[in-house]
Short mmCIF file of C-alpha atoms in Angstrom, two decimals:
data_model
loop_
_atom_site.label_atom_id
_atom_site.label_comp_id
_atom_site.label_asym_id
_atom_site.label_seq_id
_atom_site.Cartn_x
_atom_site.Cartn_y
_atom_site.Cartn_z
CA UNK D 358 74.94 70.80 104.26
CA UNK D 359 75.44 73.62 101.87
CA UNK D 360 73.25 76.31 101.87
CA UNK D 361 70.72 76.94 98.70
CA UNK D 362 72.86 77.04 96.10
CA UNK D 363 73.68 81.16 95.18
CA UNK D 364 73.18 82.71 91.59
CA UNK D 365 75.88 84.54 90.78
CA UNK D 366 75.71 86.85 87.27
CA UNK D 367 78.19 85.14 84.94
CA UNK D 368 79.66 88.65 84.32
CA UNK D 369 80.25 91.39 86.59
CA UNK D 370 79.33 94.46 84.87
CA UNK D 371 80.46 97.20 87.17
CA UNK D 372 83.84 96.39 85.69
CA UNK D 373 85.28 97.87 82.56
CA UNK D 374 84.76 95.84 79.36
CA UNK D 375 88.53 95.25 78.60
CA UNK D 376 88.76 93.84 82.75
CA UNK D 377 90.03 90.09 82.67
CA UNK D 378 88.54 89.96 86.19
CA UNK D 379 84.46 90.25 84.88
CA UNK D 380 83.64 86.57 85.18
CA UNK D 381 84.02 84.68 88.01
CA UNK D 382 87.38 82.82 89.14
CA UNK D 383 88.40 79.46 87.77
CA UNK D 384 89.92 78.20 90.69
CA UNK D 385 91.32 75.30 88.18
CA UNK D 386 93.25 77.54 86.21
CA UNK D 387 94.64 79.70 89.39
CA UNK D 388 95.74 76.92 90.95
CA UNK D 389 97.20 75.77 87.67
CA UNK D 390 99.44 78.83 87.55
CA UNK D 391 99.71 79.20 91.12
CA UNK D 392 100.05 75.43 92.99
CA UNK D 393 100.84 77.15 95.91
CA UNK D 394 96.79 78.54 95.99
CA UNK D 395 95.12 74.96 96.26
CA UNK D 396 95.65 74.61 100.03
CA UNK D 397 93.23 77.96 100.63
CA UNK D 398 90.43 76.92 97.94
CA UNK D 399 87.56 74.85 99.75
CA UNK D 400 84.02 75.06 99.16
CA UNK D 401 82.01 78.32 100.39
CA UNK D 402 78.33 77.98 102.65
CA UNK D 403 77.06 77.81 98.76
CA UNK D 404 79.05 74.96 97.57
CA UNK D 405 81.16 77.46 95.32
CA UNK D 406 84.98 76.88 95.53
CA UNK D 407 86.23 79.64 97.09
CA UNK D 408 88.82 80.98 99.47
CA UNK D 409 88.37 82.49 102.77
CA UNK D 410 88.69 85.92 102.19
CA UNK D 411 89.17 86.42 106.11
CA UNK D 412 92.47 85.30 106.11
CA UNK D 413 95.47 86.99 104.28
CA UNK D 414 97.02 84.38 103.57
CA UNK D 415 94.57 83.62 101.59
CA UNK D 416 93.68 86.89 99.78
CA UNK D 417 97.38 86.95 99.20
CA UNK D 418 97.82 83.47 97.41
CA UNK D 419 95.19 84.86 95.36
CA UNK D 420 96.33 87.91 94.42
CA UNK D 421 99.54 86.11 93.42
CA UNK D 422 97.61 83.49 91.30
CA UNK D 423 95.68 85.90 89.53
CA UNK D 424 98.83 88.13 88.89
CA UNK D 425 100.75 84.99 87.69
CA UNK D 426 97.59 83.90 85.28
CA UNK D 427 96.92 87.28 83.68
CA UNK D 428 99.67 89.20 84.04
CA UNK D 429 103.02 86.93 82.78
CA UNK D 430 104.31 87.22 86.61
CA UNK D 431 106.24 84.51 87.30
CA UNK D 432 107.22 85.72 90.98
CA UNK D 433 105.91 87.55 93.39
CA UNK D 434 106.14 87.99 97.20
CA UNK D 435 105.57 91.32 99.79
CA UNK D 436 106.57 92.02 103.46
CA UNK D 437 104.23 90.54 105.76
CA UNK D 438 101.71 93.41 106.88
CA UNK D 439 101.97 95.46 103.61
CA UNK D 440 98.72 96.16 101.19
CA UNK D 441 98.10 93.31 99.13
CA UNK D 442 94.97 94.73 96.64
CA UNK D 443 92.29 93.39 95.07
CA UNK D 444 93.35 92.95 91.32
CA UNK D 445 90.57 93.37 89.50
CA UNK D 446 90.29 97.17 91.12
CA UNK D 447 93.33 98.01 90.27
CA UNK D 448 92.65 96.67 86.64
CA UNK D 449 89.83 98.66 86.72
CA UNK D 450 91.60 101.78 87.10
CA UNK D 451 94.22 100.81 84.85
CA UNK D 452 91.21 100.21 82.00
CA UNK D 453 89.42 103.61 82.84
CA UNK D 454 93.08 105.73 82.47
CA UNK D 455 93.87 103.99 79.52
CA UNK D 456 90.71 104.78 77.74
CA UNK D 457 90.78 108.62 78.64
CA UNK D 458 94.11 108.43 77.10
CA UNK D 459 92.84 107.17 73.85
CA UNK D 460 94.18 103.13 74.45
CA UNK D 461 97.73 104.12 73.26
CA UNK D 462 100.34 102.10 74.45
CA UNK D 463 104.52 102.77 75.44
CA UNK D 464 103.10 106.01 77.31
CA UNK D 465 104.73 107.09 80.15
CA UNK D 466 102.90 106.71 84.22
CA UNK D 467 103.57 107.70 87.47
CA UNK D 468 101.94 105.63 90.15
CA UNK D 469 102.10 108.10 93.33
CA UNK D 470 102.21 105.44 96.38
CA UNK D 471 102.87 102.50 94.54
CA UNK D 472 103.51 100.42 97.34
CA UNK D 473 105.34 97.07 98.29
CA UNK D 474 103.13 95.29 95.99
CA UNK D 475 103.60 96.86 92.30
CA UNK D 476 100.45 95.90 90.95
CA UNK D 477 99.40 99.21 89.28
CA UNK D 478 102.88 98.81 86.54
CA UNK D 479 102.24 94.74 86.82
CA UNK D 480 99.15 95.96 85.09
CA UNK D 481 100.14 98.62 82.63
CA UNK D 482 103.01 96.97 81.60
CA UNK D 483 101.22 93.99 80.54
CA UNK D 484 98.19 95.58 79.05
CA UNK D 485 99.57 98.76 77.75
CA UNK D 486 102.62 98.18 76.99
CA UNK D 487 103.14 101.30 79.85
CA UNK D 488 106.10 102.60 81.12
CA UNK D 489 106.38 103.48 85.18
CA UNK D 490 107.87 105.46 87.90
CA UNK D 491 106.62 104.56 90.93
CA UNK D 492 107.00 106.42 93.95
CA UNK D 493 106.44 105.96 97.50
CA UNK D 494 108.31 107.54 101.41
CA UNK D 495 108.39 103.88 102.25
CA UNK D 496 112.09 102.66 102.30
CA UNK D 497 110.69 99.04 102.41
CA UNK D 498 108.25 99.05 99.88
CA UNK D 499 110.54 100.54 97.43
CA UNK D 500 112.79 97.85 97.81
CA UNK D 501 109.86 95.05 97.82
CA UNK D 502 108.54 96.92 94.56
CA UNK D 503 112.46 96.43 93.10
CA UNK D 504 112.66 93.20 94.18
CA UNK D 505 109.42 92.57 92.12
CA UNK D 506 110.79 94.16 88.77
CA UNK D 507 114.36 92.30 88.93
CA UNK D 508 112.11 88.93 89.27
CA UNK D 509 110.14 89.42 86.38
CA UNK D 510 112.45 90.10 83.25
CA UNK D 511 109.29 91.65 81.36
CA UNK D 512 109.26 94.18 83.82
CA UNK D 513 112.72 95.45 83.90
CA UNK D 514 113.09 98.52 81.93
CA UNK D 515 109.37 99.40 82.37
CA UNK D 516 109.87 99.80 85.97
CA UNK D 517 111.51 102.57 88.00
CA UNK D 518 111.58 103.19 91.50
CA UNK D 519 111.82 106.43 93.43
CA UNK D 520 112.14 107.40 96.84
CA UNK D 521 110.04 110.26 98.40
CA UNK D 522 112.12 111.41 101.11
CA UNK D 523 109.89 114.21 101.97
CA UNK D 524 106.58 112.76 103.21
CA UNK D 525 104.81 116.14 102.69
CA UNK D 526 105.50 116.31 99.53
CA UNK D 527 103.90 114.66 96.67
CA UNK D 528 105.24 115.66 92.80
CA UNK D 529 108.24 117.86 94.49
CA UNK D 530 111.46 115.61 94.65
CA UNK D 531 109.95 112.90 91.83
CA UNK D 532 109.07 114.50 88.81
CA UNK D 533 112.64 115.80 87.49
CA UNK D 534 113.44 118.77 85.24
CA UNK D 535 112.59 118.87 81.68
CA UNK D 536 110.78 115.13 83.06
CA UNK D 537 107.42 114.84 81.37
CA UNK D 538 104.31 112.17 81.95
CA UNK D 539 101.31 110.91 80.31
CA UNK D 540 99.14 110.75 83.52
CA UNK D 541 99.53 110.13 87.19
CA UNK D 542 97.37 107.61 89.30
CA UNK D 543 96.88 107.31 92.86
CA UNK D 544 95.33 105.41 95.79
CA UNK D 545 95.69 107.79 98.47
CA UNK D 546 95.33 106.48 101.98
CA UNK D 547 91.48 107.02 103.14
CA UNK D 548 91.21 107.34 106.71
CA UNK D 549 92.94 110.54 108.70
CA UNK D 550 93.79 108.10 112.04
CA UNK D 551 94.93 104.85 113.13
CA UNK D 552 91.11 104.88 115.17
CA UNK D 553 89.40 105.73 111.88
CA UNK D 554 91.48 102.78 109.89
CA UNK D 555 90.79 100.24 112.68
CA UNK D 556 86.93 101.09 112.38
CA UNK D 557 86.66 100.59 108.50
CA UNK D 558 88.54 97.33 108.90
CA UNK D 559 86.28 96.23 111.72
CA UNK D 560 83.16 97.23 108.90
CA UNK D 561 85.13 95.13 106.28
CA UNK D 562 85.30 92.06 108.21
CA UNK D 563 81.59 92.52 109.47
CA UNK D 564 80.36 92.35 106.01
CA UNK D 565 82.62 89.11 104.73
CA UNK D 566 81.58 87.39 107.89
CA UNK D 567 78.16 88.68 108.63
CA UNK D 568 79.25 89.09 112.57
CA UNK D 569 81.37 91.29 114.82
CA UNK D 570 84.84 90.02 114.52
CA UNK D 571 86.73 88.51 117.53
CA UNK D 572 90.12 90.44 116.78
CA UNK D 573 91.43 92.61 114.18
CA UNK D 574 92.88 91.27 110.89
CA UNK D 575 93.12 93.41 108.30
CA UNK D 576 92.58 90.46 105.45
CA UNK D 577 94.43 92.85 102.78
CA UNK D 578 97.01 94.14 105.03
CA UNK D 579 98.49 97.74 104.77
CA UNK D 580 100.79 99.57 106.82
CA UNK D 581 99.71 102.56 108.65
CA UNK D 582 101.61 105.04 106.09
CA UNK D 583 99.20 102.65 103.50
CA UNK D 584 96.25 103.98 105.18
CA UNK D 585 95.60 106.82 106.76
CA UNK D 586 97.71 110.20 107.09
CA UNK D 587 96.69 113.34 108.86
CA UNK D 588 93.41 114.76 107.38
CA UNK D 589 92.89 112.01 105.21
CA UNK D 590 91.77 111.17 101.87
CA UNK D 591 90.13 114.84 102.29
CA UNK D 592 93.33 116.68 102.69
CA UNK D 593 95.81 114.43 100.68
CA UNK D 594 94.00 114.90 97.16
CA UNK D 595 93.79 118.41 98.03
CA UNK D 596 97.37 118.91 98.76
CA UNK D 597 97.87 116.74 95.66
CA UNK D 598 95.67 118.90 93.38
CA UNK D 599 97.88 122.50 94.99
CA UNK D 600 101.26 120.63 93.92
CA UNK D 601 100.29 119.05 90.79
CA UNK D 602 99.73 123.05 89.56
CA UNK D 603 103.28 123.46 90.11
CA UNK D 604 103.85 120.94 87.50
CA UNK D 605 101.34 121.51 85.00
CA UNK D 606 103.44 121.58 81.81
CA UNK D 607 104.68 118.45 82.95
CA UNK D 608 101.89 115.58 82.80
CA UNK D 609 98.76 115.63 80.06
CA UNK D 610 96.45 113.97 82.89
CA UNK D 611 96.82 114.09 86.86
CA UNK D 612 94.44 111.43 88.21
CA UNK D 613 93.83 110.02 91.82
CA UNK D 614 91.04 107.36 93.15
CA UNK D 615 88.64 109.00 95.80
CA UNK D 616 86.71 106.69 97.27
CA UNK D 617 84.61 108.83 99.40
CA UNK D 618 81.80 110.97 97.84
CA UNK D 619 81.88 113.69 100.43
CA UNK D 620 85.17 114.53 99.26
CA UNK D 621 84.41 115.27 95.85
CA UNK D 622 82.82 118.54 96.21
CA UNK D 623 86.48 119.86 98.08
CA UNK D 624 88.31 118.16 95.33
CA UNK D 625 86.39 119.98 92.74
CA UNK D 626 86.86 123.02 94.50
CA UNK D 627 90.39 122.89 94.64
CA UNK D 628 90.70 122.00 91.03
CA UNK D 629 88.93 125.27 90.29
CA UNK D 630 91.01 127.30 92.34
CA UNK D 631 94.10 125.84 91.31
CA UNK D 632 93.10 126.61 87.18
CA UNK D 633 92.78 123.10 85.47
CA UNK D 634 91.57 123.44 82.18
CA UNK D 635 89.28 120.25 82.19
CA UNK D 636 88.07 117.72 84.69
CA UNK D 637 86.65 114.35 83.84
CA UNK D 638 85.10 111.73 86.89
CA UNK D 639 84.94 108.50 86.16
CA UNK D 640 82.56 106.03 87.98
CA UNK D 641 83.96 102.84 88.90
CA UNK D 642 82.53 99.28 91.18
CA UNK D 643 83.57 96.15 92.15
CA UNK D 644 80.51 94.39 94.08
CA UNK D 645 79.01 96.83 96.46
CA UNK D 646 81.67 99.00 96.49
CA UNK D 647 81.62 102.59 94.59
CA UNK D 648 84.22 104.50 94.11
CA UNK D 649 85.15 106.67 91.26
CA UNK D 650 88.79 108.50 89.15
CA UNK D 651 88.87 111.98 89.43
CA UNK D 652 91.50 112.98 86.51
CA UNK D 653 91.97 116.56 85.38
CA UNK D 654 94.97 118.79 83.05
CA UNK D 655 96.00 121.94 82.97
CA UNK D 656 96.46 121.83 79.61
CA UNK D 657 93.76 123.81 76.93
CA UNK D 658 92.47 121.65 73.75
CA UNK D 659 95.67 123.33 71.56
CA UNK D 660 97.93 122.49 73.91
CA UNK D 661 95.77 118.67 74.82
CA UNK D 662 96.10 118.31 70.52
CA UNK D 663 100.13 119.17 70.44
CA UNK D 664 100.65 116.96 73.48
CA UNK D 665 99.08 113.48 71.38
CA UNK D 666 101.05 114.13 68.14
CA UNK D 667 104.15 114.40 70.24
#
């Protein structure tokens, strides 16, 4: 027997207005788009259909469904083990960016980490009307991102891909002379251990199935180079924030996700010492999770006002 049938608020209002992911799924439709899905969709302890979000097979049929539904893919596959996102948090951020850059479309992103999965351009390029350069220091997901872009013909020309070779660095080795951007965005990896990863996985599983878990799946995936990296979420924005000064005539809006609010007081501090002209935060949630965009420039309101009329 079911249990007492759930209310669930027919829109989720943590999410930006222009979202597509605000009201719940229509498992109809997904599975419409995405045949492949019906085999995971069964009913949840409320009599909801549902997937179990404990397996990744799962969470990845869905992610694939909702990117073929909303966002004109008509493939899409990643190397077993790499980050597969939740979509409508990456939408999110995609919404939020777009709206501190006015809602113009054809501008020009790069997506620092973009991973195997290429969700952040799937977005953009749909939405926006965006162009990309996505980086990453992971041979294989550059090539899984490429593979992506040739598969979708609506992506091809939107889409470039470039290798970091240098794992410290960040801008250095990407942006290219005379190069310029609208804005950078960035998930940077959270924890600053493999220990410190397995423990927030351990919390994510507790909460989907109310329990300690029996073994270790991480139901999203992600690689350890996905994340964690020596000193963390902490230490990467700040290294990010030092670097991005080195570029500062060469992007309107630097922007990165931090998903921990102990670290914004160090990431404001760095901001300040490295001279950005303005710095905007930007709340964002999905469910019970907070997080928020810190995005900042280097460039003053003259300078903000030359770089819009081109």
């Amino acid at each position: 027997m079911p249990t007492k049938k759930k209310k669930h608020p027919k829109v989720k209002l943590k999410l930006h207005p222009r979202n597509k992911h605000r009201e719940r799924y229509v498992f109809s439709e997904l599975i419409e788009s995405c045949p492949e899905l019906k085999p995971f969709v069964r009913p949840n302890d409320y009599g909801d259909e549902s997937i179990d979000f404990f397996k990744p097979e799962a969470v990845m049929m869905l992610n694939k469904a909702l990117l073929m539904r909303h966002y004109d893919i008509s493939a899409w596959e990643i190397p077993e083990g790499y980050l597969c996102p939740p979509i409508p948090g990456r939408a999110d951020y995609i919404h939020h960016i777009a709206e501190l850059l006015g809602g113009q479309s054809g501008l020009k992103c790069l997506d620092v980490g973009i991973g195997a999965n290429c969700v952040y351009p799937i977005i953009g390029v749909k939405e926006y009307n965006w162009c990309f350069v996505g980086s990453d220091v992971d041979v294989i997901a550059i090539a899984s991102a490429k593979k992506i872009v040739e598969a979708n013909p609506h992506l091809q020309g939107k889409v470039e891909l470039r290798l970091q070779n240098n794992a410290q660095d960040i801008f250095k080795g990407i942006i290219q002379k005379d190069e310029h951007f609208d804005v950078t965005i960035c998930n940077p990896r959270f924890h600053s251990s493999m220990a410190q990863a397995q423990a927030g996985t351990e919390r994510k599983l507790r909460n989907l199935k109310q329990q300690q878990p029996k073994e270790l799946i991480k139901n999203f995936g992600g690689q350890s180079n996905e994340l964690w990296c020596l000193g963390g979420e902490e230490k990467f924005v700040r290294d990010m924030i030092n670097e991005s000064a080195e570029f500062s005539k060469s992007c309107f809006w630097f922007s990165t996700l931090i998903s921990k609010s102990a670290n914004l007081q160090g990431a404001y501090k760095a901001l300040e010492r490295a001279g950005a002209a303005e710095v905007r935060t930007i709340p964002m949630g999905q469910g019970n999770k907070v997080s928020r965009i810190v995005a900042w420039t280097f460039l003053n309101k003259e300078e903000q006002e030359k770089w819009k009329t081109g």
